XYZ file of C-alpha atoms in Angstrom:
766
model
C 1.204 65.440 -11.978
C 4.852 64.781 -11.174
C 5.820 64.685 -7.521
C 8.611 66.885 -6.171
C 11.904 65.126 -5.677
C 11.393 62.630 -8.520
C 14.608 62.036 -10.496
C 14.919 64.348 -13.483
C 15.385 61.498 -15.990
C 12.186 59.773 -14.871
C 10.293 63.065 -14.945
C 11.515 63.729 -18.479
C 10.412 60.292 -19.667
C 6.978 60.653 -18.098
C 6.448 64.041 -19.784
C 7.640 62.820 -23.155
C 5.051 61.446 -25.585
C 7.620 59.725 -27.827
C 9.671 56.660 -26.954
C 13.422 57.179 -26.869
C 15.862 54.874 -28.632
C 17.007 51.791 -26.743
C 19.788 49.232 -26.809
C 18.427 45.917 -28.145
C 21.301 43.711 -27.013
C 23.430 44.155 -23.901
C 26.703 42.513 -22.969
C 26.702 43.246 -19.265
C 27.077 40.733 -16.445
C 25.567 43.183 -14.000
C 22.438 43.411 -16.151
C 22.449 39.602 -16.560
C 22.599 39.153 -12.780
C 19.719 41.569 -12.382
C 17.574 39.660 -14.895
C 18.586 36.352 -13.272
C 17.030 37.364 -9.958
C 13.650 36.261 -11.312
C 14.885 32.665 -11.072
C 16.130 32.902 -7.500
C 12.724 32.780 -5.817
C 11.566 29.395 -7.219
C 15.005 27.869 -6.599
C 15.116 29.054 -2.985
C 11.541 27.943 -2.260
C 12.151 24.536 -3.862
C 15.326 23.856 -1.898
C 13.794 25.133 1.352
C 10.700 22.955 1.011
C 12.461 19.806 -0.156
C 15.034 19.890 2.626
C 12.186 19.167 5.054
C 11.321 16.041 3.080
C 14.956 14.985 2.761
C 15.435 15.326 6.527
C 12.007 13.781 7.379
C 10.725 16.582 9.586
C 7.712 15.993 11.837
C 5.487 19.014 12.375
C 2.440 18.346 14.545
C 0.137 15.640 15.853
C -3.350 15.456 14.441
C -5.454 17.803 16.562
C -2.355 18.420 18.607
C -1.410 21.297 20.855
C -1.225 23.723 17.920
C -4.690 25.298 17.876
C -3.868 27.125 14.614
C -3.192 23.901 12.713
C -5.910 24.435 10.106
C -4.936 28.071 9.620
C -1.315 27.093 8.974
C -2.380 24.435 6.480
C -4.496 26.978 4.638
C -1.589 29.444 4.489
C 0.618 26.721 3.035
C -1.951 26.288 0.257
C -1.265 29.890 -0.768
C 2.494 29.327 -0.490
C 2.211 26.341 -2.843
C 0.259 28.431 -5.355
C 2.810 31.268 -5.169
C 5.559 28.715 -5.712
C 3.760 27.426 -8.816
C 3.456 30.954 -10.226
C 7.160 31.635 -9.609
C 8.072 28.442 -11.468
C 5.866 29.390 -14.445
C 7.326 32.904 -14.657
C 10.875 31.632 -14.330
C 10.606 28.944 -17.034
C 8.816 31.341 -19.383
C 11.746 33.729 -18.985
C 14.205 30.910 -19.770
C 12.381 29.988 -22.988
C 12.005 33.632 -23.975
C 15.723 34.285 -23.480
C 16.541 31.383 -25.806
C 14.120 32.670 -28.458
C 15.621 36.176 -28.210
C 19.074 34.680 -28.743
C 17.960 32.796 -31.866
C 15.915 35.730 -33.248
C 18.945 38.001 -33.215
C 21.235 35.199 -34.405
C 22.298 34.102 -37.845
C 19.569 31.619 -38.739
C 16.620 33.013 -36.811
C 13.663 31.092 -35.425
C 10.813 29.202 -37.121
C 7.800 31.490 -37.316
C 5.736 29.032 -35.273
C 8.108 29.314 -32.289
C 8.336 33.100 -32.057
C 5.531 33.245 -29.468
C 6.632 30.098 -27.564
C 7.956 32.149 -24.676
C 4.477 33.556 -24.012
C 2.531 30.288 -24.512
C 4.803 27.752 -22.872
C 2.374 27.380 -19.972
C -0.488 26.501 -22.322
C -0.979 22.798 -22.996
C -2.980 23.612 -26.130
C 0.069 25.266 -27.663
C 2.010 21.996 -27.466
C -0.687 20.273 -29.534
C -1.053 23.066 -32.079
C 0.100 22.984 -35.695
C 1.975 26.201 -34.975
C 4.332 24.429 -32.542
C 4.915 21.133 -34.361
C 5.278 22.740 -37.781
C 7.887 25.072 -36.340
C 9.891 22.124 -35.013
C 9.873 19.714 -37.949
C 10.810 21.174 -41.295
C 12.126 18.987 -44.085
C 13.964 21.732 -45.929
C 15.970 22.953 -42.956
C 17.538 19.748 -41.667
C 20.845 21.543 -41.444
C 19.601 23.392 -38.377
C 17.468 20.527 -37.034
C 19.746 19.792 -34.082
C 19.702 23.428 -33.053
C 15.929 23.617 -33.246
C 15.618 20.259 -31.488
C 17.372 21.772 -28.466
C 14.791 24.543 -28.493
C 12.059 21.934 -28.864
C 13.302 20.010 -25.819
C 13.530 23.217 -23.794
C 9.974 24.257 -24.667
C 8.502 20.794 -24.022
C 10.391 20.356 -20.745
C 9.355 23.815 -19.554
C 5.714 23.182 -20.512
C 5.600 19.804 -18.719
C 7.232 21.195 -15.590
C 4.844 24.172 -15.503
C 1.854 21.834 -15.850
C 3.133 19.563 -13.061
C 4.386 22.398 -10.864
C 1.003 22.975 -9.197
C 0.406 19.503 -7.752
C 4.127 18.941 -7.188
C 4.441 22.126 -5.166
C 1.330 21.276 -3.149
C 2.673 17.791 -2.360
C 6.042 19.184 -1.300
C 4.862 22.260 0.613
C 1.836 20.909 2.501
C 2.687 18.374 5.231
C 1.162 14.916 4.887
C -1.022 13.198 7.478
C 0.406 9.727 8.093
C 2.524 7.637 10.458
C 5.977 9.046 11.240
C 8.760 7.172 12.979
C 10.299 8.605 16.123
C 13.040 7.281 18.345
C 12.542 5.827 21.791
C 15.256 6.116 24.412
C 14.353 2.656 25.678
C 14.656 0.939 22.291
C 17.793 2.921 21.416
C 19.629 1.399 24.356
C 17.953 -2.023 24.559
C 17.875 -5.143 22.397
C 14.992 -7.604 22.600
C 15.633 -11.355 22.314
C 13.613 -14.556 22.374
C 16.160 -17.037 23.771
C 15.507 -19.822 21.230
C 16.154 -20.114 17.472
C 13.506 -19.053 14.988
C 12.869 -22.594 13.734
C 11.929 -23.620 17.271
C 9.530 -20.721 17.751
C 7.613 -21.856 14.678
C 8.536 -25.550 14.177
C 7.497 -27.414 11.029
C 7.079 -30.675 12.948
C 5.142 -30.806 16.182
C 5.667 -33.818 18.388
C 5.140 -34.828 21.972
C 8.442 -33.074 22.773
C 6.705 -29.720 22.254
C 4.213 -30.440 25.044
C 4.621 -29.866 28.762
C 3.729 -33.428 29.786
C 3.324 -32.538 33.450
C 0.579 -29.983 32.918
C -0.735 -30.262 29.351
C -1.965 -33.862 29.610
C -3.765 -33.237 32.881
C -7.405 -32.336 33.462
C -6.448 -28.765 34.461
C -4.876 -27.598 31.194
C -6.974 -24.436 31.083
C -4.912 -23.134 34.014
C -1.698 -23.260 31.938
C -1.747 -20.862 28.998
C 1.109 -22.616 27.207
C -0.863 -25.852 26.775
C -2.431 -26.467 23.328
C -5.928 -26.983 24.772
C -5.817 -23.978 27.139
C -7.943 -21.880 24.788
C -10.749 -24.372 24.220
C -12.889 -23.015 27.124
C -12.689 -19.587 25.424
C -13.542 -21.073 22.018
C -16.630 -22.702 23.545
C -18.080 -19.248 24.166
C -18.748 -18.786 20.453
C -22.343 -19.596 19.561
C -22.726 -20.877 15.977
C -26.500 -20.468 16.025
C -26.111 -16.715 16.641
C -22.997 -15.740 14.693
C -23.086 -18.253 11.850
C -23.118 -15.833 8.937
C -20.370 -13.590 10.349
C -18.101 -16.463 11.356
C -16.148 -16.686 14.600
C -14.134 -13.735 15.862
C -12.996 -14.803 19.303
C -11.010 -12.583 21.654
C -8.148 -14.394 23.397
C -6.496 -12.537 26.315
C -2.708 -12.602 26.726
C -1.717 -13.432 30.342
C 0.257 -10.825 32.303
C -0.673 -8.137 29.784
C -3.677 -6.036 28.844
C -3.367 -7.115 25.217
C -5.619 -9.475 23.270
C -5.365 -11.388 20.012
C -8.181 -12.379 17.689
C -8.988 -15.948 16.671
C -10.977 -15.738 13.432
C -12.462 -18.263 11.050
C -14.502 -18.567 7.886
C -16.159 -21.326 5.874
C -16.362 -22.135 2.191
C -19.313 -21.320 0.016
C -21.854 -24.095 0.777
C -22.646 -24.282 -2.940
C -19.051 -25.344 -3.551
C -18.113 -27.360 -0.489
C -19.672 -28.179 2.848
C -17.473 -28.832 5.835
C -14.470 -26.693 4.854
C -13.301 -23.977 7.264
C -10.138 -21.929 7.688
C -9.048 -20.337 10.972
C -6.117 -18.180 11.975
C -4.682 -16.211 14.858
C -1.397 -14.674 15.933
C 1.395 -16.329 17.852
C 0.936 -16.093 21.615
C 4.658 -15.537 22.197
C 5.131 -12.680 19.723
C 1.873 -11.023 20.790
C 2.965 -11.089 24.425
C 6.416 -9.779 23.486
C 4.923 -6.802 21.624
C 2.731 -5.948 24.602
C 5.551 -6.237 27.146
C 7.992 -4.150 25.104
C 5.362 -1.492 24.442
C 4.667 -1.136 28.155
C 8.356 -0.288 28.701
C 8.450 2.094 25.743
C 5.339 3.854 27.012
C 6.966 4.357 30.402
C 9.979 5.976 28.739
C 7.703 8.383 26.857
C 5.577 9.581 29.736
C 7.450 12.885 29.777
C 6.392 13.553 26.172
C 2.610 13.382 26.167
C 2.255 14.929 22.709
C 4.200 12.033 21.231
C 1.659 9.618 22.722
C -1.317 11.267 21.073
C -1.644 8.361 18.647
C 1.325 5.992 18.611
C 1.825 2.889 16.490
C 4.099 0.080 17.624
C 5.365 -2.300 14.925
C 7.314 -5.520 15.423
C 9.557 -7.569 13.153
C 12.639 -9.756 13.309
C 16.086 -8.190 13.206
C 17.010 -10.624 10.431
C 15.486 -10.466 6.978
C 13.068 -13.255 7.902
C 9.464 -12.545 8.820
C 7.307 -13.150 11.841
C 4.902 -16.064 11.403
C 1.388 -16.972 12.436
C -0.641 -20.189 12.049
C -3.375 -20.777 9.480
C -5.379 -24.008 9.681
C -7.766 -25.426 7.121
C -10.071 -28.358 7.904
C -12.172 -30.326 5.395
C -14.733 -32.755 6.830
C -16.971 -35.233 5.044
C -19.976 -36.988 6.582
C -20.951 -40.648 6.193
C -23.679 -42.700 7.759
C -22.899 -46.121 9.262
C -23.057 -48.591 7.692
C -21.916 -47.107 4.384
C -22.425 -48.428 0.884
C -18.845 -47.618 -0.059
C -15.604 -47.369 1.809
C -15.247 -44.025 3.568
C -12.524 -41.706 2.334
C -10.930 -38.368 3.152
C -11.488 -35.333 0.923
C -8.292 -35.569 -1.119
C -7.705 -35.522 -4.858
C -5.731 -38.172 -6.631
C -5.110 -41.534 -5.000
C -7.921 -42.164 -2.453
C -7.040 -42.043 1.243
C -9.420 -44.351 3.069
C -10.637 -43.884 6.607
C -9.126 -46.617 8.818
C -11.854 -49.004 9.961
C -10.542 -49.119 13.503
C -11.243 -45.403 13.959
C -15.003 -45.931 13.763
C -15.861 -49.625 13.660
C -14.612 -50.798 17.033
C -13.547 -47.750 18.997
C -17.001 -46.610 19.993
C -20.221 -48.167 21.187
C -23.511 -47.303 19.588
C -24.582 -45.561 22.780
C -21.542 -43.239 22.909
C -22.586 -39.748 21.732
C -19.174 -38.766 20.288
C -15.720 -40.208 19.829
C -12.653 -38.504 18.313
C -9.582 -40.357 17.016
C -6.399 -38.866 15.505
C -4.834 -40.569 12.504
C -1.650 -39.777 10.576
C -1.847 -39.284 6.801
C 1.726 -39.182 5.464
C 2.589 -36.269 3.134
C -1.032 -35.490 2.264
C -2.004 -33.273 5.203
C -0.785 -32.195 8.630
C -2.891 -34.823 10.394
C -6.277 -36.483 10.097
C -9.064 -36.982 12.602
C -12.163 -39.164 12.597
C -15.191 -38.038 14.581
C -17.947 -40.573 15.256
C -21.324 -39.097 16.263
C -24.387 -40.855 17.625
C -27.702 -39.069 17.141
C -31.313 -40.108 17.317
C -33.780 -40.122 14.472
C -37.424 -39.068 14.814
C -38.236 -42.512 16.192
C -35.604 -42.120 18.947
C -33.393 -44.770 17.410
C -29.634 -44.210 17.563
C -27.954 -43.422 14.273
C -24.168 -43.318 13.929
C -22.351 -40.951 11.564
C -18.654 -40.701 10.755
C -16.930 -37.399 9.910
C -13.391 -37.970 8.557
C -11.528 -34.644 8.576
C -8.269 -33.541 7.015
C -6.200 -30.808 8.664
C -3.743 -28.613 6.768
C -1.738 -26.262 9.006
C 0.783 -23.672 7.821
C 2.982 -20.881 9.186
C 2.549 -17.740 7.061
C 4.662 -14.540 7.154
C 3.024 -11.486 8.697
C 3.729 -7.966 9.866
C 2.397 -7.219 13.340
C 1.603 -3.966 15.112
C -0.158 -2.480 18.111
C -2.299 0.667 17.903
C -2.729 1.604 21.587
C -4.898 4.650 20.918
C -7.403 2.464 19.042
C -7.687 -0.606 21.297
C -5.557 -3.222 23.009
C -5.526 -5.698 20.100
C -2.458 -6.757 18.166
C -3.065 -6.654 14.404
C -1.409 -8.262 11.400
C -1.499 -7.662 7.648
C -2.790 -11.143 6.742
C -6.126 -11.064 8.551
C -7.962 -11.645 5.251
C -5.885 -14.692 4.298
C -8.630 -16.979 5.599
C -10.912 -15.755 2.814
C -8.478 -16.917 0.131
C -7.240 -20.466 0.799
C -5.484 -20.458 -2.584
C -3.526 -17.274 -1.894
C 0.027 -17.099 -3.343
C 1.217 -16.466 0.221
C -0.003 -19.925 1.209
C 1.437 -21.560 -1.879
C 4.928 -20.491 -0.812
C 4.636 -21.991 2.683
C 5.380 -25.483 3.982
C 2.826 -27.690 5.662
C 3.239 -28.280 9.385
C 3.509 -31.941 10.301
C 1.491 -32.701 13.447
C 2.145 -35.935 15.303
C -0.646 -37.614 17.298
C 1.438 -37.078 20.443
C 1.058 -33.298 20.155
C -2.544 -33.542 18.957
C -3.355 -35.598 22.038
C -2.699 -32.490 24.151
C -5.551 -30.767 22.281
C -8.053 -33.435 23.292
C -7.352 -34.066 26.975
C -9.822 -35.707 29.329
C -11.927 -33.239 31.284
C -12.149 -33.320 35.039
C -15.187 -35.218 36.411
C -16.275 -36.200 32.920
C -15.886 -39.121 30.562
C -15.507 -36.704 27.653
C -12.419 -34.936 26.267
C -12.005 -31.234 25.546
C -12.485 -31.373 21.747
C -15.378 -33.812 22.061
C -17.006 -31.441 24.521
C -16.447 -28.507 22.147
C -18.009 -30.298 19.168
C -20.965 -31.418 21.302
C -21.484 -27.870 22.544
C -21.509 -26.395 19.030
C -23.981 -29.003 17.756
C -26.168 -28.689 20.842
C -26.367 -24.901 20.585
C -27.320 -25.175 16.946
C -29.943 -27.934 17.141
C -31.347 -27.837 20.679
C -34.518 -25.871 19.922
C -37.971 -25.607 21.486
C -39.823 -25.890 18.210
C -43.114 -27.368 17.066
C -43.319 -30.984 16.005
C -43.471 -30.052 12.351
C -40.005 -28.466 12.558
C -36.953 -30.470 11.680
C -35.484 -30.518 15.179
C -36.729 -30.724 18.726
C -35.760 -32.347 22.008
C -37.590 -34.966 23.996
C -36.695 -33.807 27.463
C -36.965 -30.627 29.414
C -33.699 -31.378 31.143
C -31.119 -29.127 29.528
C -28.291 -31.056 31.169
C -28.784 -33.657 28.498
C -27.041 -31.315 26.064
C -23.715 -32.493 27.398
C -24.674 -36.159 27.169
C -26.310 -36.731 23.809
C -27.535 -34.775 20.813
C -31.187 -35.743 20.396
C -32.588 -34.786 17.014
C -35.793 -35.343 15.088
C -34.675 -35.286 11.482
C -35.373 -36.804 8.123
C -32.874 -39.611 8.685
C -33.784 -42.922 7.033
C -36.271 -44.796 9.196
C -34.948 -48.148 8.014
C -31.297 -48.990 8.624
C -30.706 -52.232 6.760
C -28.429 -53.710 4.183
C -30.743 -52.685 1.356
C -30.999 -49.146 2.665
C -27.257 -48.436 2.700
C -26.336 -45.282 0.854
C -23.312 -43.069 0.441
C -24.027 -39.611 1.819
C -21.406 -37.910 -0.384
C -20.746 -38.011 -4.055
C -18.057 -36.303 -6.081
C -19.377 -33.471 -8.229
C -17.499 -33.513 -11.545
C -18.071 -29.819 -12.140
C -16.239 -28.977 -8.928
C -13.209 -31.235 -9.264
C -11.205 -28.476 -10.960
C -11.790 -26.048 -8.085
C -9.125 -26.453 -5.398
C -10.356 -25.794 -1.878
C -7.214 -26.164 0.109
C -4.441 -24.183 1.715
C -2.252 -23.354 -1.228
C -1.811 -26.796 -2.810
C -5.094 -27.604 -4.561
C -5.223 -31.194 -3.322
C -8.543 -31.272 -1.541
C -11.617 -32.326 -3.453
C -14.801 -30.344 -3.450
C -18.084 -32.110 -2.895
C -21.806 -31.582 -3.134
C -23.717 -33.183 -0.271
C -26.631 -35.354 -1.468
C -27.446 -37.274 1.706
C -29.836 -36.508 4.587
C -30.043 -32.859 5.568
C -29.722 -32.383 9.319
C -30.519 -28.686 9.308
C -32.779 -26.204 7.665
C -31.771 -24.956 4.233
C -28.613 -22.810 4.298
C -28.046 -23.579 7.968
C -24.954 -25.181 9.458
C -24.376 -28.857 8.704
C -22.786 -31.243 11.166
C -19.564 -31.271 9.181
C -19.408 -27.449 9.254
C -19.658 -27.399 13.043
C -17.086 -30.176 13.444
C -14.744 -28.423 10.990
C -15.045 -25.110 12.846
C -14.363 -26.723 16.220
C -11.229 -28.411 14.879
C -9.800 -25.466 12.881
C -10.306 -22.972 15.729
C -8.826 -25.301 18.350
C -5.803 -26.308 16.294
C -5.059 -22.720 15.227
C -5.194 -21.603 18.860
C -3.077 -24.584 19.918
C -0.407 -23.744 17.317
C -0.422 -20.128 18.500
C 0.514 -21.370 21.997
C 3.618 -23.249 20.856
C 6.609 -22.025 22.913
C 4.398 -19.489 24.687
C 6.048 -20.402 28.001
C 9.381 -19.017 26.723
C 10.390 -15.716 28.325
C 11.457 -12.634 26.398
C 14.708 -10.888 27.343
C 15.581 -7.209 27.183
C 19.379 -6.823 27.080
C 21.136 -3.527 27.749
C 24.609 -2.401 28.698
C 25.146 -1.253 32.268
C 28.667 -0.270 33.271
C 30.948 -3.247 32.593
C 28.154 -5.797 32.649
C 25.159 -6.682 30.521
C 21.853 -6.748 32.342
C 19.096 -9.090 31.154
C 15.570 -8.119 32.126
C 12.800 -10.700 31.818
C 9.945 -8.757 30.301
C 6.530 -8.750 31.964
C 8.168 -9.792 35.219
C 10.340 -8.306 37.946
C 13.299 -10.589 37.315
C 16.693 -9.398 36.053
C 20.270 -10.677 36.205
C 23.785 -9.672 35.128
C 25.905 -11.523 32.576
C 29.229 -11.016 30.847
C 29.638 -9.684 27.330
C 30.957 -13.064 26.223
C 27.727 -14.734 27.292
C 25.649 -12.330 25.223
C 27.960 -12.720 22.222
C 27.555 -16.509 22.346
C 23.828 -16.360 23.002
C 23.157 -14.120 20.009
C 24.183 -16.987 17.732
C 21.117 -19.002 18.758
C 18.726 -16.382 20.094
C 16.117 -14.663 17.926
C 16.346 -10.878 17.990
C 13.248 -8.767 17.477
C 13.216 -5.144 16.435
C 10.512 -2.571 16.999
C 9.506 0.668 15.357
C 7.508 3.366 17.106
C 5.491 5.788 14.989
C 3.103 8.633 15.629
C 0.165 9.845 13.578
C 0.367 13.444 12.480
C 1.635 15.948 9.921
C 5.143 15.972 8.555
C 7.412 15.959 5.515
C 9.312 12.990 4.157
C 10.233 11.074 1.020
C 8.098 8.016 1.735
C 5.859 7.167 -1.195
C 5.998 7.629 -4.960
C 4.021 10.918 -5.170
C 6.498 12.931 -3.098
C 9.452 11.408 -4.944
C 7.894 12.340 -8.276
C 7.089 15.842 -7.017
C 10.663 16.281 -5.785
C 11.995 15.183 -9.186
C 9.808 17.760 -10.962
C 10.817 20.604 -8.663
C 14.506 19.704 -8.785
C 14.368 19.561 -12.587
C 12.991 23.105 -12.604
C 15.670 24.267 -10.168
C 18.397 22.661 -12.300
C 17.175 24.311 -15.523
C 16.970 27.703 -13.849
C 20.375 27.329 -12.223
C 22.066 26.356 -15.501
C 20.334 29.246 -17.234
C 21.612 31.719 -14.634
C 25.170 30.405 -14.986
C 24.991 30.533 -18.789
C 23.482 34.031 -18.869
C 25.817 35.541 -16.277
C 28.909 33.918 -17.807
C 28.225 35.411 -21.240
C 26.486 38.554 -19.989
C 24.153 38.481 -23.020
C 20.667 39.906 -22.513
C 18.131 41.400 -24.860
C 15.033 43.560 -24.708
C 13.742 42.419 -28.111
C 10.161 41.064 -27.961
C 10.376 40.807 -24.170
C 6.570 41.052 -24.000
C 3.684 40.378 -26.365
C 3.111 44.127 -26.664
C 6.705 44.689 -27.721
C 6.359 41.888 -30.277
C 3.290 43.621 -31.718
C 5.192 46.929 -31.825
C 8.096 45.301 -33.662
C 5.763 43.684 -36.199
C 3.940 47.000 -36.731
C 7.229 48.763 -37.481
C 8.290 46.009 -39.909
C 7.682 45.879 -43.646
C 5.031 43.417 -44.853
C 6.467 40.195 -46.245
C 5.330 38.311 -49.316
C 5.858 35.132 -47.272
C 2.723 36.031 -45.302
C 0.502 36.833 -48.211
C -3.199 36.064 -47.587
C -2.666 35.434 -43.884
C -4.677 38.333 -42.506
C -7.635 36.057 -41.702
C -5.587 33.158 -40.345
C -2.924 30.574 -41.152
C -3.861 27.075 -42.320
C -0.709 25.706 -43.936
C 2.136 24.256 -41.809
C 4.608 25.590 -44.364
C 3.825 29.146 -43.258
C 4.737 28.370 -39.649
C 7.989 26.782 -40.844
C 9.346 29.996 -42.382
C 12.438 31.254 -40.639
C 12.150 34.741 -39.137
C 14.737 36.966 -37.462
C 15.251 40.477 -36.095
C 17.471 42.497 -38.401
C 18.686 46.095 -38.803
C 17.174 47.012 -42.159
C 18.244 50.645 -42.102
C 20.293 52.860 -39.889
C 19.230 52.351 -36.265
C 15.994 50.560 -37.192
C 15.077 46.955 -36.364
C 12.479 44.876 -38.167
C 11.095 41.357 -38.114
C 12.139 39.887 -41.467
C 11.615 36.527 -43.176
C 14.164 34.538 -45.117
C 14.601 35.846 -48.626
C 16.443 34.633 -51.716
C 17.571 31.266 -52.939
C 20.231 30.958 -50.263
C 17.646 31.531 -47.508
C 19.584 34.445 -46.043
C 17.902 37.159 -44.002
C 17.594 40.719 -45.344
C 19.514 43.233 -43.270
C 22.239 43.096 -40.685
C 22.296 41.297 -37.357
C 21.757 43.662 -34.404
C 24.948 44.968 -32.860
C 25.313 44.594 -29.065
C 25.363 47.922 -27.266
C 23.974 49.929 -30.192
C 20.870 52.044 -29.699
C 18.080 51.273 -32.147
C 14.704 52.773 -32.894
C 15.896 56.209 -34.098
C 14.847 56.960 -37.680
C 16.447 59.908 -39.554
C 14.604 61.777 -42.329
C 16.459 59.786 -44.964
C 15.516 56.554 -43.181
C 11.866 57.608 -43.068
C 11.869 58.418 -46.785
C 13.488 55.032 -47.482
C 10.842 53.246 -45.386
C 7.993 55.080 -47.149
C 9.376 54.155 -50.567
C 9.689 50.504 -49.578
C 6.132 50.353 -48.243
C 4.704 51.932 -51.401
C 6.692 49.523 -53.537
C 5.341 46.525 -51.658
C 1.757 47.728 -51.851
C 1.944 48.483 -55.572
C 3.859 45.501 -56.954
C 3.406 42.674 -54.445
C 0.088 43.376 -52.755
C 1.414 41.896 -49.526
C -0.911 42.123 -46.593
C -4.091 41.808 -48.652
């Protein structure tokens, strides 16, 4: 039933049972513009979406104030899918337009490519014989370049359609990650450490780097800038409880609420005993990050949504990196007297332990004695620890632990995640698990003079013991001081626990006879381990298998492990405190003067511009980046860059196609759909070229035949194959603007005669 008011032409067409004639080819820019509108939607969506990424637009915090966050994300999933469909439709139309142009042209199209416009979104079509046979044909090299352009268009369109789905999703849906945002405080303020970089992290530590007034006194723990100030904190670690996990000690930063972690690990005991590596972050840079963040947080108090989950990153304004200390310590263990000369754990030319460090510097009744010794160019510094223990017969036994220390500054990136905790983190926390890391191989060894090392081992108040000696004694005492049965390896002979600080008293399987004939070397070099470097980046330290007396249960800590841990943790913490008494300046312009604010204090003063200009030549400038965790668009990362390239390639192809089509005004309705292709084939005469193809096509040669749309009789179009020795098409090329599809009586009689002739003499179609 036709509604009232419907245009008369439409009503007539709906009532008619026969199709009217139509124009196959149009030369109309208006019609070309109308057909080009199908390409506008994907281009507009692509440019709209990508401009967010190009401008780095932040949308919303994770679980922010937008309660409809999940609903919006779900809607964007549908938008991405609609975008993908628009791209597929648009590129299919581009390929189809090119095929229509070639079909109605002089040479036609290979039979295998006639349906390319409908199958371009199918990956199986690209791998089919139909496609590849239609592209490569030996006999038609004269038109190879022309068909190669069609080949590139089809392949490019197919690849873009396949990649359009994930590319659109990546571009449309905002990503959950860290996004930078500006801080008014950092925009107007520069942060400086008023000393050069090579003095913040010096490669040679001497007595000049020590505050002699405070750091050699018995009250060093009261001065955080002293190398030994952290030893009381390090003593809190209990090796007997946390041995397998290794130390992870929290060190507070004075005047701030921030902490840094002092961590350590040991080597596999099957490879080497007595080797540990410890690391922490610089006290000065950690304090600077905390102080600057406190000012940034104050400037952001009026924007609570931006503080939902911030990230505060620090670096140097120059191209150089921030540094942190890593310390490796390798300790051997010898009994006294020894069968052989005692040596340090170094490859190559032996480095012997000086006799004066153990032979005359300590009495047999002294429980522990520590002596620093310089080893030129082979390590940062050496130390010899002499221990006095008791065997099961309560006789004193002396042992010597010569230790090598290798200290390095390594480059790191540092950040603070205030919403997580108050710790400062770095990206090289796992470096202690890989002493042969390429990062360490590129660093220089720190040279430590005994004058600086002396500040690590200061005499304690009201005690005849020094700080490092006390630390080593505490670690050994906590590990061995057990209330066990007599058949255990260790016990103590007194109920007075105060004796822990005086002497380590052990029942062990030490030799009961100490005589010249009973001398033995407690270490031997294992040839199978000599090729395995166990050192900080240089491969100079030897690896050993211990074959002497075992002072612990199996797999438990050995003396040399405990001594090595005490030294590596203390030295790493001491290096972290270098220059920690230096203030950090915040410089900003105020009127005609520059104001310098001392961070983490209430002090500030005015200076001239000339002073700042001169100071910048020697000061170290730090820069900071504030980020927030949430959803946004940006070009950070390879996936979004690849997705943008795919979408822009589609937009470029569609845009060029619109320009080309509108400029020429050429459009066609020939084989615009699969149904119309079937109708055209049905109205075409059978061809001998397709003989015996009713049940399928197996030969590539069949797909390589050239086919075209031609006017075979007055006002009638057919799909014809090349014919004759000169490979010319039968019939005339369609004329633009001419109506086709109308058959007169004479045309019908001519068509009937041709069909009968083909059936009788050629048998085509059988």
